[in-house]
mmCIF file of C-alpha atoms and ligand atoms in Angstrom:
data_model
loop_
_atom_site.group_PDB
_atom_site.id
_atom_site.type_symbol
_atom_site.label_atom_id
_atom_site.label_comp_id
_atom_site.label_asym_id
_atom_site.label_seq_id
_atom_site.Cartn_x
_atom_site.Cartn_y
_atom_site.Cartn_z
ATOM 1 C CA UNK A 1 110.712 102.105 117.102
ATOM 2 C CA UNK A 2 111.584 98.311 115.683
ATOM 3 C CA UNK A 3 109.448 97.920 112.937
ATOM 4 C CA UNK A 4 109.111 94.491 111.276
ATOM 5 C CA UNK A 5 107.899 93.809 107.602
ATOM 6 C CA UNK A 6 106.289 90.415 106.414
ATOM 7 C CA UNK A 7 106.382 91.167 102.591
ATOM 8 C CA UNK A 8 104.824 88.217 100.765
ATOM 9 C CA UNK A 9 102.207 87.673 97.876
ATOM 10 C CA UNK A 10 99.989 85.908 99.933
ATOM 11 C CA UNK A 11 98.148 84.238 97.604
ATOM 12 C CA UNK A 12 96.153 83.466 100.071
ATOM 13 C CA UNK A 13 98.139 84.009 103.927
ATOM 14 C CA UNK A 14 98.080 81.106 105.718
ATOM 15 C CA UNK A 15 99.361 80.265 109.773
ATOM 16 C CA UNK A 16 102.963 79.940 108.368
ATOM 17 C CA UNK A 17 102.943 83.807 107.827
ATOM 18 C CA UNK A 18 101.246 84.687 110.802
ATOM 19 C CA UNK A 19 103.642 82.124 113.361
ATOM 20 C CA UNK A 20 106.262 83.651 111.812
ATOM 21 C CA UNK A 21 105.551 87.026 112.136
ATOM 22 C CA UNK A 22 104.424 86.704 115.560
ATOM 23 C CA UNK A 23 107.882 84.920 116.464
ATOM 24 C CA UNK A 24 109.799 87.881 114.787
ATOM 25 C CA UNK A 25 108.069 90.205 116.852
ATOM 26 C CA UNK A 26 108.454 88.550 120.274
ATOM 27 C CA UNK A 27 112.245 86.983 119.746
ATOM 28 C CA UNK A 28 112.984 90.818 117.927
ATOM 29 C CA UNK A 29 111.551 92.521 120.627
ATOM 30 C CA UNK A 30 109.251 94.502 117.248
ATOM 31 C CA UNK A 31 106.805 96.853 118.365
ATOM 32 C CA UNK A 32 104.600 96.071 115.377
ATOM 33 C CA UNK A 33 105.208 93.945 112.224
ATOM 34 C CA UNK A 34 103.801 95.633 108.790
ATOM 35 C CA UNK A 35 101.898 92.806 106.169
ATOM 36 C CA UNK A 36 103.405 93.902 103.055
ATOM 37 C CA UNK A 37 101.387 92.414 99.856
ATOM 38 C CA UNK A 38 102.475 92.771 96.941
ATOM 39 C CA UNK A 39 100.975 94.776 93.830
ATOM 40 C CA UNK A 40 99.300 92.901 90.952
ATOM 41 C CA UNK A 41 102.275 91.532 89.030
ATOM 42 C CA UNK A 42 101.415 90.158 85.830
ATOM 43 C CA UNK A 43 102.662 86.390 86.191
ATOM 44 C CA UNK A 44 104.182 84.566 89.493
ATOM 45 C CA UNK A 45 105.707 80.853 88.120
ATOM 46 C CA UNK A 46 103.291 80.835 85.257
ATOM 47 C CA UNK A 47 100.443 80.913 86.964
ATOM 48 C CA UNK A 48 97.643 84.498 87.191
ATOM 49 C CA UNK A 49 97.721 85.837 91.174
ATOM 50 C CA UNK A 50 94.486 86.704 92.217
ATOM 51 C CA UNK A 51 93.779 90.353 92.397
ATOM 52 C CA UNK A 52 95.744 92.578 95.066
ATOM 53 C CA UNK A 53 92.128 93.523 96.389
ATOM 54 C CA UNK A 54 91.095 90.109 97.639
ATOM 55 C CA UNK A 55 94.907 89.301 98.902
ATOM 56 C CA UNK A 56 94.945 92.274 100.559
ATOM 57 C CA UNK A 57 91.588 92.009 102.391
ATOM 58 C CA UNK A 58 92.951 88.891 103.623
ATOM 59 C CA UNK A 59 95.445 90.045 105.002
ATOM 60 C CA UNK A 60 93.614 92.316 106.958
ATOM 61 C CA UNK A 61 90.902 89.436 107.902
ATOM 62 C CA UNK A 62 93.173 87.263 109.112
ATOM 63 C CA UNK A 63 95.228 89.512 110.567
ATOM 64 C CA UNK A 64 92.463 92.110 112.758
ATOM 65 C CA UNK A 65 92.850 90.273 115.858
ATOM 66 C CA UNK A 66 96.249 90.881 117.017
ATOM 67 C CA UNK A 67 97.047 94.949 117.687
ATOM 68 C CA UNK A 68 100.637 94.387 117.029
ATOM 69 C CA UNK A 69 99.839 93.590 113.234
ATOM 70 C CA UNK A 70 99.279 96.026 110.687
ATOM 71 C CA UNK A 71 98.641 95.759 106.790
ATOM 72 C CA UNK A 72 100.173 97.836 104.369
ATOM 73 C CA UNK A 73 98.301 99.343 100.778
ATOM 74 C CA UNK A 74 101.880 100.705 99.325
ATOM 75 C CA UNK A 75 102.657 97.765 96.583
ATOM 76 C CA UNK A 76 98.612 97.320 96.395
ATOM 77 C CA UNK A 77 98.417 100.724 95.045
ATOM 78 C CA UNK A 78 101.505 101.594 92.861
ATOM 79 C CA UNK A 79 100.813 100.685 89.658
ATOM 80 C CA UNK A 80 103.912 98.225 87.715
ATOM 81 C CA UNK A 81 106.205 95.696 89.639
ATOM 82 C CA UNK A 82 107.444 96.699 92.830
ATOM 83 C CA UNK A 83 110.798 96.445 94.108
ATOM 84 C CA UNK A 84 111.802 96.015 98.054
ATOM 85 C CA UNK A 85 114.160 98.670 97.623
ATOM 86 C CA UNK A 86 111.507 100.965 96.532
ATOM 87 C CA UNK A 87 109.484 100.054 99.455
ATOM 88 C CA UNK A 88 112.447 100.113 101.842
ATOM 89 C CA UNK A 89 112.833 103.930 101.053
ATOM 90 C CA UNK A 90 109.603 104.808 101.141
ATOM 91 C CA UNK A 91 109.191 103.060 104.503
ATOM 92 C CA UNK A 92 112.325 104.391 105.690
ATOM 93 C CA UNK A 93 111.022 108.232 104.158
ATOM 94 C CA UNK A 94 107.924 107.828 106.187
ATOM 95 C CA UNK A 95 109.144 106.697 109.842
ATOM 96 C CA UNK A 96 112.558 108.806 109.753
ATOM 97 C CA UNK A 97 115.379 107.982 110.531
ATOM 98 C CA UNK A 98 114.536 106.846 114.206
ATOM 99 C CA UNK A 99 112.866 103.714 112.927
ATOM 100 C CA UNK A 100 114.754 100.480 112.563
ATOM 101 C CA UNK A 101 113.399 98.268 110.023
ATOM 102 C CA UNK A 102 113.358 94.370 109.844
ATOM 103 C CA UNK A 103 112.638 92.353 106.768
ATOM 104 C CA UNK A 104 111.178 88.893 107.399
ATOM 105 C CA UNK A 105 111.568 86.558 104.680
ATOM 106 C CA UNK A 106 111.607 82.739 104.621
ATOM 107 C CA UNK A 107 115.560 81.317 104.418
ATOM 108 C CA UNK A 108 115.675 80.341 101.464
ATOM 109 C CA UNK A 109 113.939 83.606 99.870
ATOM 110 C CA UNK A 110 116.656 85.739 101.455
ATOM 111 C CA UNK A 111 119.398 84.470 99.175
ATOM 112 C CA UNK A 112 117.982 85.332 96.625
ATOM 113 C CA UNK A 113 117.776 88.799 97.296
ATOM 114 C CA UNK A 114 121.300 89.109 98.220
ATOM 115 C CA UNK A 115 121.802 88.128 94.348
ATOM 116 C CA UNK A 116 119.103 91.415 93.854
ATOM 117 C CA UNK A 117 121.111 94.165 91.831
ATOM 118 C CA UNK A 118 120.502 96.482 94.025
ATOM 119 C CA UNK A 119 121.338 94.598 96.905
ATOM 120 C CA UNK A 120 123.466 96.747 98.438
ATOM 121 C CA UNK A 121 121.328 99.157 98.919
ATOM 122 C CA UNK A 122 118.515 96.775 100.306
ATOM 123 C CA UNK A 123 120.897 95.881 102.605
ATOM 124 C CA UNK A 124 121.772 99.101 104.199
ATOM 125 C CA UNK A 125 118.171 100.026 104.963
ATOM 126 C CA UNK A 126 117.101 96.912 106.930
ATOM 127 C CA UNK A 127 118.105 93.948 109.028
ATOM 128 C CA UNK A 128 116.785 90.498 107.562
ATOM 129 C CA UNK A 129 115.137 88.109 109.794
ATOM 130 C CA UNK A 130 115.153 85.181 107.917
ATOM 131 C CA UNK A 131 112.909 82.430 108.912
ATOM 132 C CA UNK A 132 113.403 78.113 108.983
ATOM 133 C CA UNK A 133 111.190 76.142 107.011
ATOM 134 C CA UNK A 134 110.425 72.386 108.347
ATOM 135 C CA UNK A 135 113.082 70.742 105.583
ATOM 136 C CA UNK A 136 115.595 74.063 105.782
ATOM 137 C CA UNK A 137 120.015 72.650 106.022
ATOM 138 C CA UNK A 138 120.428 76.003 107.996
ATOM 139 C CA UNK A 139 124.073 74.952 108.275
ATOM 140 C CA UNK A 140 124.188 73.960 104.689
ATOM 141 C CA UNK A 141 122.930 77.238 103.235
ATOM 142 C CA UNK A 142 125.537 79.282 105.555
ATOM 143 C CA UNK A 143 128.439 77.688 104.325
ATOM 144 C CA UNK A 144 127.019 77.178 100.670
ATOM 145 C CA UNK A 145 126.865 80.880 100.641
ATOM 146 C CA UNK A 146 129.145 81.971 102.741
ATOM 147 C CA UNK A 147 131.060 85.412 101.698
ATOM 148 C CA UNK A 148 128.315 86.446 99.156
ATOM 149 C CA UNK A 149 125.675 88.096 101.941
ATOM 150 C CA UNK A 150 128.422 91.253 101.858
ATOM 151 C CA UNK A 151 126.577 93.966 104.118
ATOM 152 C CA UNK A 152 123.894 92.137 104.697
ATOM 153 C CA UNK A 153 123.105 91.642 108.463
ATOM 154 C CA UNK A 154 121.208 88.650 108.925
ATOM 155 C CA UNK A 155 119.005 86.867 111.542
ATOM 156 C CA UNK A 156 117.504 83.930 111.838
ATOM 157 C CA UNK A 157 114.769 82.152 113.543
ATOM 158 C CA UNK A 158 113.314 79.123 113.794
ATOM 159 C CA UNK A 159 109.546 78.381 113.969
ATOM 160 C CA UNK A 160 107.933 75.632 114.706
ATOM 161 C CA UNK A 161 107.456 73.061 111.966
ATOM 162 C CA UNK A 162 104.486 74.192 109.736
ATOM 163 C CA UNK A 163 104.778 72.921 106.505
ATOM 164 C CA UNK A 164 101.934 75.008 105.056
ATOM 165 C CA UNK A 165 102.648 76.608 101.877
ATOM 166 C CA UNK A 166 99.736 79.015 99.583
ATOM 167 C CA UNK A 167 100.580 76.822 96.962
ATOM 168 C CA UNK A 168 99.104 73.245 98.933
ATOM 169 C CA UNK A 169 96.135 75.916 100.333
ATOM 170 C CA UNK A 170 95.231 76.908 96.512
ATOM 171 C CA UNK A 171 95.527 73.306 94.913
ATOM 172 C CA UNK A 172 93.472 71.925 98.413
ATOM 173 C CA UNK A 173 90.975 74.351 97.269
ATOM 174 C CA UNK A 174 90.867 73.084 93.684
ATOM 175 C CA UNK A 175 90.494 70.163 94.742
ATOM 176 C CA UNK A 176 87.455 70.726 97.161
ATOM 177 C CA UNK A 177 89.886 69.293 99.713
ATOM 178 C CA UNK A 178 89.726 71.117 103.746
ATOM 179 C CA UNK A 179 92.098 74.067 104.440
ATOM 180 C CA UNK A 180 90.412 74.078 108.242
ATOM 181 C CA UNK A 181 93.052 75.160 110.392
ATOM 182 C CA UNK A 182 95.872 75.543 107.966
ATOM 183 C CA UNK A 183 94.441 79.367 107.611
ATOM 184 C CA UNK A 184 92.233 81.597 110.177
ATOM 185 C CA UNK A 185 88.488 80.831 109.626
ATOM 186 C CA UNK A 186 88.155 84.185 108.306
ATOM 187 C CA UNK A 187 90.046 83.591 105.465
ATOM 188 C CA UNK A 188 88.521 80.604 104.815
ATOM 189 C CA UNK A 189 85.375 82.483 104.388
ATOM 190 C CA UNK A 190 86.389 84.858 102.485
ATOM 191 C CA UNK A 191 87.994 82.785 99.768
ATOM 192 C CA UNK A 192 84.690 80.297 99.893
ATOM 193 C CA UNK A 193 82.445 83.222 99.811
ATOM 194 C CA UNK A 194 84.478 85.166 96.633
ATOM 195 C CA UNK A 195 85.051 81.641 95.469
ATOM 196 C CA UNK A 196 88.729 81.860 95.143
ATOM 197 C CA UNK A 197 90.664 79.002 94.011
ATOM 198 C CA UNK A 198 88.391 77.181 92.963
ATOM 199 C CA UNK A 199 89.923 76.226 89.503
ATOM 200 C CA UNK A 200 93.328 74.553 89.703
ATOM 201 C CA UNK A 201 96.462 76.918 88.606
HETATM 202 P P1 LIG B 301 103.642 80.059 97.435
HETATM 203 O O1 LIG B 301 103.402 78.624 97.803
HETATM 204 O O2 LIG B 301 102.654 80.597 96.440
HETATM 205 O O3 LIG B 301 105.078 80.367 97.068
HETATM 206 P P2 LIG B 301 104.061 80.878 100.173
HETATM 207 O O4 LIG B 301 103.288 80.016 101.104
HETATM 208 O O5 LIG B 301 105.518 80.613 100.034
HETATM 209 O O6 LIG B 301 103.330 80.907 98.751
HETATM 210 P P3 LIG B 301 104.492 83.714 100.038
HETATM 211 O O7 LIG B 301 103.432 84.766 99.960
HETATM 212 O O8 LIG B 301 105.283 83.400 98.824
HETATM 213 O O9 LIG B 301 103.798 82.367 100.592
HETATM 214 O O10 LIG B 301 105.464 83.967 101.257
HETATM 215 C C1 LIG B 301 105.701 85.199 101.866
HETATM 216 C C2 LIG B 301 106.857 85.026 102.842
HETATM 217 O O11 LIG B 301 106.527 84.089 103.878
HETATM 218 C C3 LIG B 301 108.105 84.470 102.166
HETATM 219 O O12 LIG B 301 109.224 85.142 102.716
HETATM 220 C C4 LIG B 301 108.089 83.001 102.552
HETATM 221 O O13 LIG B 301 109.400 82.456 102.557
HETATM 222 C C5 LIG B 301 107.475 83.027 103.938
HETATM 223 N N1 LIG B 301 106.736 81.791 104.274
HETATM 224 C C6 LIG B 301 105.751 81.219 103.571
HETATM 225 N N2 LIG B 301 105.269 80.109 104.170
HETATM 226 C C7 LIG B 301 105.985 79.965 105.308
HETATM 227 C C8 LIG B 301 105.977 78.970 106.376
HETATM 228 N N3 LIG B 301 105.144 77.933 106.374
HETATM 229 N N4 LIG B 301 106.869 79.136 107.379
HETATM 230 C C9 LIG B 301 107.722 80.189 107.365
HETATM 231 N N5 LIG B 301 107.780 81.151 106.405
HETATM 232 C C10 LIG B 301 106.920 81.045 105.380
HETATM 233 MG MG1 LIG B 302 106.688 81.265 98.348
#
């Protein structure tokens, strides 16, 4: 089994995640890709996250359509800051040994976790798939850091330009501004009807 997983805060998930997941899948011949929020961390860039509860519910909203997509509780429930390593292993404990597993990550996130402490070890349990952002010097980030990715097998795809970030979603929503068709209408309901975002931060 290929098993993809599309780790991310999602604060909230927007079409970038989910085009990007679904191109990993098909162009990584996957047989499912894992959403992987992430636990309640105290502080991301200054700013609160909302609770791992509403993140994580959509996630599943927005992603209960497609049968190849599965959500994840792991970081949701552990208590504390998670590490990928930590959920590496425990993915890796529960599939065996049989399972290949591929972490999808944006470009420019997977350099930093080549700089990770315990990179090495990240590095021996998966394969990155490391996606293009509209903006993204591919050839520019190779050679920049070229020689430091030791062990680290990486992929990378391209997929088509969406320059939709959470961060333009969450200050649209302060804003009153649309976020029609930037994230599934499900979502959209969700946040209105919690009313999510609705204070700028
Ligand atoms: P924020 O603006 O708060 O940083 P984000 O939109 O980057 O949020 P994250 O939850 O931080 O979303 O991202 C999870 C993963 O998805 C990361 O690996 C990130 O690089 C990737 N990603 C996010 N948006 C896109 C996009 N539009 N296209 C491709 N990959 C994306
Ligand atoms: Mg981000």
């Amino acid at each position: 089994m290929r098993l993809g997983i599309m780790g991310g805060t999602f604060d909230p998930i927007h079409y970038g995640h989910l085009v990007t997941a679904e191109e990993a899948l098909v162009q990584f011949n996957l047989d499912r890709v894992l959403f992987m929020p992430t636990g309640n961390p105290a502080l991301k860039r200054d700013r609160a996250v909302t609770p791992a509860e509403d993140r994580y519910l959509m996630v599943v909203v927005a992603t209960a359509s497609n049968p190849d997509f599965d959500v994840s509780r792991l970081e949701v429930d552990r208590p504390g800051p998670t590490y990928t390593v930590d959920t590496l292993q425990a993915l890796r404990a529960e599939y065996g040994p049989s399972t290949e597993l591929f972490f999808i990550t944006g470009a420019d996130a997977v350099w930093e976790i080549v700089g990770w402490k315990d990179a090495e070890q990240v590095a021996s349990l998966a394969t990155f798939i490391a996606a293009t952002r509209p903006g993204y010097d591919l050839d520019a980030a190779r050679t920049a850091h070229e020689g430091e990715a030791t062990g680290f097998r990486i992929e990378y795809i391209e997929v088509p330009a969406l320059a939709i970030s959470s961060t333009d979603l969450r200050s649209r929503l302060a804003e009153r501004r649309t976020i029609r068709y930037l994230t599934p209408e499900s979502v959209a309901a969700y946040i209105y009807k919690r009313g999510l975002y609705r204070e700028a931060g």
